[in-house]
Short mmCIF file of C-alpha atoms in Angstrom, two decimals:
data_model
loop_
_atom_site.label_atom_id
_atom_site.label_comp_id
_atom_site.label_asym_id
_atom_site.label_seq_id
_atom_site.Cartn_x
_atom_site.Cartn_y
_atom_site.Cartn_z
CA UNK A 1408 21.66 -18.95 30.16
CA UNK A 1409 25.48 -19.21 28.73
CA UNK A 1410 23.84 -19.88 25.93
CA UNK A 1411 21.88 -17.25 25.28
CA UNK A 1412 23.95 -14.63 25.94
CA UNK A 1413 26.56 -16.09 23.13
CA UNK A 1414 23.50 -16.29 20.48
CA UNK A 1415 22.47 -12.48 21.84
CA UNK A 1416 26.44 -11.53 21.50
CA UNK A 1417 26.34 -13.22 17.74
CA UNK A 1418 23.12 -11.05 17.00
CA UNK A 1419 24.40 -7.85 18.17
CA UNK A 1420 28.10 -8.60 16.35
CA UNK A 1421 26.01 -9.14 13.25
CA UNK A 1422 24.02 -6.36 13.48
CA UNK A 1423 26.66 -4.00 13.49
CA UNK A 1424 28.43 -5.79 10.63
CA UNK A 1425 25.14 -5.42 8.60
CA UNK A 1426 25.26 -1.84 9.47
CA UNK A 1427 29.02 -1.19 8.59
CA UNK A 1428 28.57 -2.75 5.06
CA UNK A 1429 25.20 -0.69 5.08
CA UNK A 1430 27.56 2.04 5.14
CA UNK A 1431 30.64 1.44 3.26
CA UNK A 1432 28.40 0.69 0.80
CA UNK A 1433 26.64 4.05 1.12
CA UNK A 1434 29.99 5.58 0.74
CA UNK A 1435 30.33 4.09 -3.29
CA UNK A 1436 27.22 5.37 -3.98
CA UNK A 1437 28.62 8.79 -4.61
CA UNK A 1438 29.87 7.38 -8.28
CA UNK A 1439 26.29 7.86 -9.61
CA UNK A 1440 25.93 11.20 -7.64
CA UNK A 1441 28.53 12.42 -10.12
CA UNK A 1442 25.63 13.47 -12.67
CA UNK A 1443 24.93 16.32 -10.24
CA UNK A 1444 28.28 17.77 -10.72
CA UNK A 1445 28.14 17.70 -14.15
CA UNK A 1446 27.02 21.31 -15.60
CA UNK A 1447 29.12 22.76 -12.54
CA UNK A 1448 32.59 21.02 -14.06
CA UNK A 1449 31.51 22.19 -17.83
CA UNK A 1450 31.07 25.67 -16.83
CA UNK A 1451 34.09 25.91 -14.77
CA UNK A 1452 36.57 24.06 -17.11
CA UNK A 1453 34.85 25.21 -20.25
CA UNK A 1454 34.12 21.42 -21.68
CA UNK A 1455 31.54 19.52 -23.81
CA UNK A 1456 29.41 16.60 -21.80
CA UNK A 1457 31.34 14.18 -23.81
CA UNK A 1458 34.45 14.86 -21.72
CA UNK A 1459 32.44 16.07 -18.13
CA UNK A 1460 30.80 12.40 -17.98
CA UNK A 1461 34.56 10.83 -18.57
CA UNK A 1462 34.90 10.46 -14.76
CA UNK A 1463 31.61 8.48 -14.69
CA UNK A 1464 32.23 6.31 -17.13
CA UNK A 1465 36.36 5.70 -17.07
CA UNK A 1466 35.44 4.41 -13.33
CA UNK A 1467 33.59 1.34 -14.20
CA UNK A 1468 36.69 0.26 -15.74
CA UNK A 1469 38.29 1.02 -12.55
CA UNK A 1470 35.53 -1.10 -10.82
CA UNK A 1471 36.20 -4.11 -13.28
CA UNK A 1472 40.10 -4.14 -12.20
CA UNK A 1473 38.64 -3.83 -8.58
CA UNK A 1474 35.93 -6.46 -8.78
CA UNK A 1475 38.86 -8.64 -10.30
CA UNK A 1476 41.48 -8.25 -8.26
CA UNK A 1477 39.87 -7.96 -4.50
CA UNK A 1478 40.22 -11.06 -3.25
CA UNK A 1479 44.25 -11.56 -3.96
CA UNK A 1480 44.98 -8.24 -3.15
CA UNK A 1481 43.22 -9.32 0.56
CA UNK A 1482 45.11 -12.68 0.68
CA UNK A 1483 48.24 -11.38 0.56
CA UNK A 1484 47.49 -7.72 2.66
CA UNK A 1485 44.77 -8.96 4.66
CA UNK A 1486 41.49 -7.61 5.29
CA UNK A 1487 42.09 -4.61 7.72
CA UNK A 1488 45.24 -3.88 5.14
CA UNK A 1489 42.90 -3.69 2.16
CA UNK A 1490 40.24 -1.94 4.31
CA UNK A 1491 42.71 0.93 5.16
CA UNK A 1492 43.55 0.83 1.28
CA UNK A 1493 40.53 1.37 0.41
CA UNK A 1494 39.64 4.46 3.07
CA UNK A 1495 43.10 6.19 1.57
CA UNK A 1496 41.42 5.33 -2.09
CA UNK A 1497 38.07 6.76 -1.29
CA UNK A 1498 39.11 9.84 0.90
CA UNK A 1499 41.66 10.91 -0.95
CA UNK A 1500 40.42 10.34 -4.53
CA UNK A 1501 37.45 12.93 -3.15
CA UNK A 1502 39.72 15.32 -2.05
CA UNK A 1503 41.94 15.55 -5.18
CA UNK A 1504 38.46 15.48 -7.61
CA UNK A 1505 37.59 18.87 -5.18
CA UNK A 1506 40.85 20.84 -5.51
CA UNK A 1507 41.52 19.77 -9.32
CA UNK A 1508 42.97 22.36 -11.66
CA UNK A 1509 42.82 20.72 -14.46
CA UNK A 1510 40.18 18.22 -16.14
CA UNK A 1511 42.88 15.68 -16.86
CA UNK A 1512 43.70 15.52 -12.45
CA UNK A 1513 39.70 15.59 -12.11
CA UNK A 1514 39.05 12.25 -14.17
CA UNK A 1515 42.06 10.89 -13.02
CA UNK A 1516 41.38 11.30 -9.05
CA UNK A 1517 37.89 10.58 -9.78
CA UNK A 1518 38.02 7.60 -12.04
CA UNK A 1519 40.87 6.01 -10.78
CA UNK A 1520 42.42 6.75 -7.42
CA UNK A 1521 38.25 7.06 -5.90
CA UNK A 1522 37.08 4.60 -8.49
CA UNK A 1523 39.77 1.60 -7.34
CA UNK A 1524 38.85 2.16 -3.45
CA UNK A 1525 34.91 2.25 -4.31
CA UNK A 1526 35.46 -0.97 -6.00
CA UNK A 1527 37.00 -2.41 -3.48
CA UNK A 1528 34.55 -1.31 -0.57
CA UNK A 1529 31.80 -2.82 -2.49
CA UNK A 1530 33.07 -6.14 -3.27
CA UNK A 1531 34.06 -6.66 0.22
CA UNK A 1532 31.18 -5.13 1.82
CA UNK A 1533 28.28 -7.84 0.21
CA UNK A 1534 31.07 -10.79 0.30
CA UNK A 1535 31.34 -9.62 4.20
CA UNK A 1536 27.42 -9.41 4.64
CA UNK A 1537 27.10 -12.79 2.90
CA UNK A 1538 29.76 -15.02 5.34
CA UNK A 1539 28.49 -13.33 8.31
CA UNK A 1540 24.90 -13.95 8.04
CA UNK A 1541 25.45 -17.79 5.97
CA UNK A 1542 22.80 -19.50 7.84
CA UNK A 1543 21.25 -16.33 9.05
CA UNK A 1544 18.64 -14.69 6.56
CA UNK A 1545 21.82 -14.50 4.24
CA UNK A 1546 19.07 -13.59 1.53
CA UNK A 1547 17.51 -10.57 3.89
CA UNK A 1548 21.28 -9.05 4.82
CA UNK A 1549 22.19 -9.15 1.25
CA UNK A 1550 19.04 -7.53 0.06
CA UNK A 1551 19.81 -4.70 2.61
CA UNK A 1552 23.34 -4.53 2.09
CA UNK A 1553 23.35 -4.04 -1.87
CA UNK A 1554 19.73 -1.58 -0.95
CA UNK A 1555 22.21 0.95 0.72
CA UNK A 1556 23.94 1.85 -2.65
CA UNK A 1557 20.50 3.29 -4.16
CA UNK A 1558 20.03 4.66 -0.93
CA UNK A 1559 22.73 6.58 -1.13
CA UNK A 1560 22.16 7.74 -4.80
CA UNK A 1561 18.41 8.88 -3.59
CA UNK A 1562 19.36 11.13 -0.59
CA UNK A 1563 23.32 12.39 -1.63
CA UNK A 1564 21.89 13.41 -5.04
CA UNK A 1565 19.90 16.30 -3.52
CA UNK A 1566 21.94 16.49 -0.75
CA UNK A 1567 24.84 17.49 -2.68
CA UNK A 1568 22.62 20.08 -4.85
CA UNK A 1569 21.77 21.86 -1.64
CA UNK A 1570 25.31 21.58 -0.55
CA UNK A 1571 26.77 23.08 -4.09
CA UNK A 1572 24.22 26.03 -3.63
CA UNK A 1573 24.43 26.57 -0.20
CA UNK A 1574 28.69 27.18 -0.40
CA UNK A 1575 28.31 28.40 -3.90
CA UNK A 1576 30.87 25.49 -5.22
CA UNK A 1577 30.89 22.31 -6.09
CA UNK A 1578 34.27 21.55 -4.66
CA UNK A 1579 32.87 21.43 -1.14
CA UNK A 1580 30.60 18.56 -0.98
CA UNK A 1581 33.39 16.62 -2.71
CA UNK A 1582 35.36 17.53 0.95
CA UNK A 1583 32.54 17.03 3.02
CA UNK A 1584 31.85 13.36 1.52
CA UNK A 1585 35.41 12.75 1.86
CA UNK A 1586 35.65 13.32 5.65
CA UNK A 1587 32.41 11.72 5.97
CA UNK A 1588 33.81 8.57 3.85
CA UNK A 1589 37.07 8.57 6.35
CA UNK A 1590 34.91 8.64 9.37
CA UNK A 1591 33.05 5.36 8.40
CA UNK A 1592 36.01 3.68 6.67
CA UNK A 1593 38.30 4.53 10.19
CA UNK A 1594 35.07 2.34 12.03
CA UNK A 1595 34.94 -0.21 9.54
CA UNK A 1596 38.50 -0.55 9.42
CA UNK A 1597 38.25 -1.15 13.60
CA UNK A 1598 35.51 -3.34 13.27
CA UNK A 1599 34.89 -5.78 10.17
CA UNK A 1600 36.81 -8.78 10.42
CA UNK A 1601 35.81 -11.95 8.50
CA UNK A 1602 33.50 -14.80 10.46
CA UNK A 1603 34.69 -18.08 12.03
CA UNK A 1604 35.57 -20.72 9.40
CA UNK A 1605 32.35 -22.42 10.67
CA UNK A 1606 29.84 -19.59 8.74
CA UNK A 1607 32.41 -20.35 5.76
CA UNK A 1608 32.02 -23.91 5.05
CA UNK A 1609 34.10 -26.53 3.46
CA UNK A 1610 35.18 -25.03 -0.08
CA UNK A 1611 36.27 -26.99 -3.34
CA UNK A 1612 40.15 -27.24 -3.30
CA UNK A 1613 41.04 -25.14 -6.70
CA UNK A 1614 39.12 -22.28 -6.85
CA UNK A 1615 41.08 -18.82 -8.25
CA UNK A 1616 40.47 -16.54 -11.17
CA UNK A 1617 40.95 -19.21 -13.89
CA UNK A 1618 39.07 -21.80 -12.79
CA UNK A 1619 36.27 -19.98 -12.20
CA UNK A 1620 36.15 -18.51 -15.71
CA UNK A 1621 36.66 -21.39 -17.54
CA UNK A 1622 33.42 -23.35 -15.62
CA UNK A 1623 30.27 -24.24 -17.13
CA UNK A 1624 28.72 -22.22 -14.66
CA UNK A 1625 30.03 -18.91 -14.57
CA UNK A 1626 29.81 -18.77 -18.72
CA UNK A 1627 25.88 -19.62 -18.59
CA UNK A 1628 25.22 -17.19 -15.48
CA UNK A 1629 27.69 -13.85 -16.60
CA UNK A 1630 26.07 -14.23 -20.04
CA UNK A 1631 22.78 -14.51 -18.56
CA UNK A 1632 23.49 -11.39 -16.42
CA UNK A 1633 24.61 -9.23 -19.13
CA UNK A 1634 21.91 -10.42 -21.41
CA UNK A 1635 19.19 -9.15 -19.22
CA UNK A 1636 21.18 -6.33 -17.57
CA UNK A 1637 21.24 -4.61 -21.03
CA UNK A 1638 17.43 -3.66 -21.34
CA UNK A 1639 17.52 -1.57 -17.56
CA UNK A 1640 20.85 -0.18 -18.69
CA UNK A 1641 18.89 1.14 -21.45
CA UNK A 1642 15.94 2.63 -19.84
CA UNK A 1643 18.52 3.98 -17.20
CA UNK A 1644 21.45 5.45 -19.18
CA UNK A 1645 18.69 7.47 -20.73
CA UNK A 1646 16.41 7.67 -18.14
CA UNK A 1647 15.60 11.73 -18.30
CA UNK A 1648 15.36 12.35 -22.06
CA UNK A 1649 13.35 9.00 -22.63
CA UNK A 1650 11.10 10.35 -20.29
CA UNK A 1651 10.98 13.59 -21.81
CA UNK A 1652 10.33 12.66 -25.48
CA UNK A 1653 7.90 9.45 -24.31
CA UNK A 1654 5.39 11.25 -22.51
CA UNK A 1655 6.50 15.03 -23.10
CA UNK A 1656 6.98 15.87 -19.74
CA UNK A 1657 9.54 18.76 -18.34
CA UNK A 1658 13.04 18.04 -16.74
CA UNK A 1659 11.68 18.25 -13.20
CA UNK A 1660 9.10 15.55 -13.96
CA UNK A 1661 11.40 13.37 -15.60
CA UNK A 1662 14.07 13.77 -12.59
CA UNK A 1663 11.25 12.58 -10.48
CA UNK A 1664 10.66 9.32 -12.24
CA UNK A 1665 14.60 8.81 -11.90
CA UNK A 1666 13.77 9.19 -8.16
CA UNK A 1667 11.07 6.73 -8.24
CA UNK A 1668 13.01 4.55 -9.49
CA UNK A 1669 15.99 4.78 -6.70
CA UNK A 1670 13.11 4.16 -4.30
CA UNK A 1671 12.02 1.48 -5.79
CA UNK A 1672 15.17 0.07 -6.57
CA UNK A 1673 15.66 0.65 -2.57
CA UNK A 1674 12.82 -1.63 -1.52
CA UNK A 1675 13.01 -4.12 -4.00
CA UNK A 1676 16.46 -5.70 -3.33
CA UNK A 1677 15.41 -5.84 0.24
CA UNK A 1678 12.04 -7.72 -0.80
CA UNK A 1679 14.40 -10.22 -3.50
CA UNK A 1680 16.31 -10.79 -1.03
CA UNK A 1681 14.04 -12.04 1.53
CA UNK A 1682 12.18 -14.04 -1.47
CA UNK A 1683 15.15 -16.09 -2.49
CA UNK A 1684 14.85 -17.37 1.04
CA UNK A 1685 11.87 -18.76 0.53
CA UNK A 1686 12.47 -19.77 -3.44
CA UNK A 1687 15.79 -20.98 -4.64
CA UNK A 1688 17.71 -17.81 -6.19
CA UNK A 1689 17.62 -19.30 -9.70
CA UNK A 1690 14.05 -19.51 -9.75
CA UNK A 1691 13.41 -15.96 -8.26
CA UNK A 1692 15.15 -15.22 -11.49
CA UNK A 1693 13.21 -16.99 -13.52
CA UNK A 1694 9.77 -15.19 -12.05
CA UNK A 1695 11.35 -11.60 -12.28
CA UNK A 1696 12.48 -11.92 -15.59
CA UNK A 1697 9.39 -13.24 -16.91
CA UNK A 1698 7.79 -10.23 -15.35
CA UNK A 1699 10.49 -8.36 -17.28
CA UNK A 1700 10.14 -9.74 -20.26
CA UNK A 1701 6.28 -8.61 -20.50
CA UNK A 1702 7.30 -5.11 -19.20
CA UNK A 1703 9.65 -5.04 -22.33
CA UNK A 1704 7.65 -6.26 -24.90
CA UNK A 1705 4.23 -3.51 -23.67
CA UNK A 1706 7.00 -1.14 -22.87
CA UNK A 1707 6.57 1.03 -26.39
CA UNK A 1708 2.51 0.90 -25.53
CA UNK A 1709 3.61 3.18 -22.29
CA UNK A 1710 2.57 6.41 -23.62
CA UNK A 1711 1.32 8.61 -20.44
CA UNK A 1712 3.25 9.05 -17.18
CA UNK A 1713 1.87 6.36 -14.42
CA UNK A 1714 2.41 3.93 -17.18
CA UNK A 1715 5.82 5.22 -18.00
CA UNK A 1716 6.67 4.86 -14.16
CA UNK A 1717 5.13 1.23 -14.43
CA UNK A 1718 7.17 -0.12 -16.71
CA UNK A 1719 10.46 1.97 -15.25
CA UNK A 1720 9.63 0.32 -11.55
CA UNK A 1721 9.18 -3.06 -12.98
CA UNK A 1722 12.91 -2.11 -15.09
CA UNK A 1723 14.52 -1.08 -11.51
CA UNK A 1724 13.35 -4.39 -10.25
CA UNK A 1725 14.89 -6.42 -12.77
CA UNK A 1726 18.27 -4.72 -11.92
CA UNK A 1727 17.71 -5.51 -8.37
CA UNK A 1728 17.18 -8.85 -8.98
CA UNK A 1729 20.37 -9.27 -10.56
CA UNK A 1730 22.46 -6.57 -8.20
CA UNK A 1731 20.95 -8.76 -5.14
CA UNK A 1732 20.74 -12.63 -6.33
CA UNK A 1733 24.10 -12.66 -8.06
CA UNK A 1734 26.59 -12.82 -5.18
CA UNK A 1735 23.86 -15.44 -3.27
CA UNK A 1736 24.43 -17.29 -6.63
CA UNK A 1737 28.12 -17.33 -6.88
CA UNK A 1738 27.97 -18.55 -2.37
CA UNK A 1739 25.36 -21.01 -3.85
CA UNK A 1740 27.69 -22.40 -6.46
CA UNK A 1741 31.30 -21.97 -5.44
CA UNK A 1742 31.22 -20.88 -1.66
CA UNK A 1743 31.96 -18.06 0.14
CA UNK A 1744 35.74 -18.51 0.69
CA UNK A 1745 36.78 -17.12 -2.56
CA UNK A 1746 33.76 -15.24 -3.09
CA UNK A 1747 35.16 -11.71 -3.69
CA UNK A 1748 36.45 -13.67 -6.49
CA UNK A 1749 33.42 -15.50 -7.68
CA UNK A 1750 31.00 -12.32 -7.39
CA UNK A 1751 33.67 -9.90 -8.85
CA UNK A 1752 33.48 -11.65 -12.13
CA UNK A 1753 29.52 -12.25 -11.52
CA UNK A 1754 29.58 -7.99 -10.96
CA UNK A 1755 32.01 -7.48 -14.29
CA UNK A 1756 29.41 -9.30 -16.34
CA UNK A 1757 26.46 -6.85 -15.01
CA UNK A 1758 28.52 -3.74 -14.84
CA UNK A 1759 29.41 -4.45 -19.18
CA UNK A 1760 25.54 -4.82 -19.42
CA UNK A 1761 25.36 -1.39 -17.76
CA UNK A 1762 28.08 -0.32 -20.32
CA UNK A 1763 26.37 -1.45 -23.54
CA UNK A 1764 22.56 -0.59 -22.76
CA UNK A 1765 22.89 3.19 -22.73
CA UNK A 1766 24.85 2.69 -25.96
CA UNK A 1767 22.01 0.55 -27.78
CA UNK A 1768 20.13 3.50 -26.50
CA UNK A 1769 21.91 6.39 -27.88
CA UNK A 1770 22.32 4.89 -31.31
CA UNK A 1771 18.59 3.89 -31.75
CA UNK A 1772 18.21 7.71 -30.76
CA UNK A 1773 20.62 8.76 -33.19
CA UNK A 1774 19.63 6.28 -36.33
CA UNK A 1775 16.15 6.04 -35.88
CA UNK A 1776 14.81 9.29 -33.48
CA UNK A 1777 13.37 7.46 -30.83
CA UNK A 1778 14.56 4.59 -28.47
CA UNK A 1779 12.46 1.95 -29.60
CA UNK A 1780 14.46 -0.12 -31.82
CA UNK A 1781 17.04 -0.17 -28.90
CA UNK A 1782 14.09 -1.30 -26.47
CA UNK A 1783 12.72 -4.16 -28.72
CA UNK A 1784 17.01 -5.40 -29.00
CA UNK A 1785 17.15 -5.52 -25.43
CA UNK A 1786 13.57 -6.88 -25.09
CA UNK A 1787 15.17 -9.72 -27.14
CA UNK A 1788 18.27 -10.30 -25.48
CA UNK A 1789 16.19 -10.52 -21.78
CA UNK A 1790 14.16 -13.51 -23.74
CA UNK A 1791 17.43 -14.82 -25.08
CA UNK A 1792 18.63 -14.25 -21.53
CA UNK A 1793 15.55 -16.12 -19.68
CA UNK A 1794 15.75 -19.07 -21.79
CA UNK A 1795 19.68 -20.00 -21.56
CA UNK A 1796 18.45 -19.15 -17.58
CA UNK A 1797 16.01 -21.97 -18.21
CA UNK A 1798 17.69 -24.56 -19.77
CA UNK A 1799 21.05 -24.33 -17.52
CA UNK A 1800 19.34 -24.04 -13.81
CA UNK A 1801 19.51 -27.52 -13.87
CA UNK A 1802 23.68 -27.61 -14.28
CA UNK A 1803 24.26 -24.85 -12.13
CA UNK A 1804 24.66 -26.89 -8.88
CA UNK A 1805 26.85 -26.07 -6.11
CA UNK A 1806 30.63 -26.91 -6.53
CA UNK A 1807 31.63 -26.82 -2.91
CA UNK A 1808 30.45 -29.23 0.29
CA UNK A 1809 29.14 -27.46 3.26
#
């Protein structure tokens, strides 16, 4: 009887974990939601969409010196330390965005002081998820964890269009979302601690920043990751004029698709995750990114909408594949003491794929008037992405005992 009420006591402690990192990771979500701001900032401050998507983009290099530096920063503050940091990041980045008079205080609060504490709350949020439920449907919690970010982009993206027309300024939601953000963070902060060394295992005795880089096994798996991350970072980065010009469609419908795809971005992690239960993660890779590859290669026969959806459904699943496998890969291979670490430099590799696609996207737009040249590059780079995937799984075996 003792007995079961310590395994009921470890389900209900895990439970609320899973929905804590549900939420923190909720609470990063609002980078993407930035696109809904967008024509508000340009007609207040009087600026081209060059400079209004500079607080969108100049945060991902805030997220890489997050993703990077998460785990140190936590070994020498500690976790509920880094935690509050990271509530104080979020919140009041928010707040300065919404009472900026000036562009150059917007992309700085923004970017920087909000984009630092988002990366933060992510990284520590799956590398959480992952120790706590190492043993138990680590695959399934992950999957759910990483969902939550879509999730957020899929019901805070209209959200915050009602809320900008229902004040009349865009300013507000930024102060709603930043109370809202303190309220979870100030729970989260009370709560999340990290598991018993028992969920961690027995880790390999060197493992920091260095190491880790110069491995056989993180150069074959971040190139992989960028290779194939590069053709949805493509179809995404120009999601609503690809749409537009591919099956002549209106804004609305086109907005819709992008919808579609949050939902199905949504589901799938959840479903990858509980999959690479069942499969080993690098051969769940290997079936989704064959699927991809066809989707890539049929992708310019697309030419009406429920194909165009098709082929942008099968796109959000190969990003979910690589958003949800990649920190069970780095536990798999290097453990899950250091794995803020480990899946930091795992998440750098797929956020510069992110970077790079919309560009190959643009400039096939620009050169050649339609996005195809860019879509048969990227189609290539998943192939050239599968096979190095193909000839390594064999070498990428776990450096750590359990």
């Amino acid at each position: 009887m003792i007995v079961r009420d310590e395994v009921m006591v470890g389900v209900s402690r895990r439970l609320v974990i899973l929905i804590l990192c549900f939420l923190v990771v909720v609470t990063t979500s609002f980078k993407h939601v930035w696109s809904v701001f967008i024509p508000y900032v340009e007609s207040e401050f009087m600026i081209t969409r060059s400079v209004s998507v500079l607080p969108f983009s100049l945060l991902n290099i805030a997220n890489i010196v997050g993703f990077l530096s998460t785990y140190y920063i936590k070994e020498v503050l500690g976790l509920k330390k880094l935690l509050s940091i990271t509530a104080i990041l979020m919140a009041s980045g928010l707040v300065l965005t919404a009472i900026s008079p000036s562009v150059l205080m917007l992309v700085g609060s923004f970017a920087f002081i909000y984009g630092l504490g988002n990366s933060f709350g992510y990284v520590l949020a799956v590398s959480l998820g992952i120790r706590w439920f190492r043993g138990y449907r680590a695959g399934l919690a992950t999957g759910i964890i990483v969902s939550a970010y879509s999730f957020g982009v899929l019901t805070l993206s209209p959200l915050t269009t009602y809320l900008i027309q229902y004040f009349s300024s865009w300013r507000t939601p930024l102060l709603i979302y930043s109370i809202a953000t303190s309220i979870v963070m100030a729970v989260a902060i009370s709560v999340l601690k990290e598991p018993s060394t028992r969920n961690v295992g027995i880790e390999i005795h060197k493992l920091g920043l260095i190491e880790v880089v110069r491995s056989r096994e993180f150069a074959s798996i971040a190139i992989i990751l960028f290779l194939t991350t590069l053709f949805d970072g493509l179809i995404t980065g120009n999601l609503v004029p690809l749409v537009e010009e591919i099956v002549n469609v209106d804004p609305m419908t086109a907005s819709l698709v992008m919808s579609i795809y949050s939902a199905i971005a949504i589901i799938s992690r959840i479903v990858i995750g509980v999959v690479s239960e069942c499969l080993d993660p690098l051969k769940t890779l290997i079936i989704i990114y064959t699927i991809a590859i066809a989707n890539a290669i049929l992708f310019p026969l697309y030419r009406n909408l429920p194909l165009i959806i098709l082929g942008i459904s099968v796109s959000a699943l190969l990003f979910s594949t690589n958003v949800t496998l990649s920190p069970l890969i780095a536990s798999l291979i290097w453990g899950t003491k250091k794995l803020e670490t480990t899946y930091g430099l795992l998440l750098t590799a797929i956020v510069c794929g992110i970077l790079v696609g919309p560009l190959i996207g643009g400039l096939s737009r620009d050169l050649t008037g339609n996005y195809y040249p860019g879509i048969a590059l990227t189609a290539i780079t998943l192939i050239l992405g599968t096979l190095i995937l193909t000839y390594t799984t064999k070498t990428l075996q776990p450096r750590h005992s359990h």
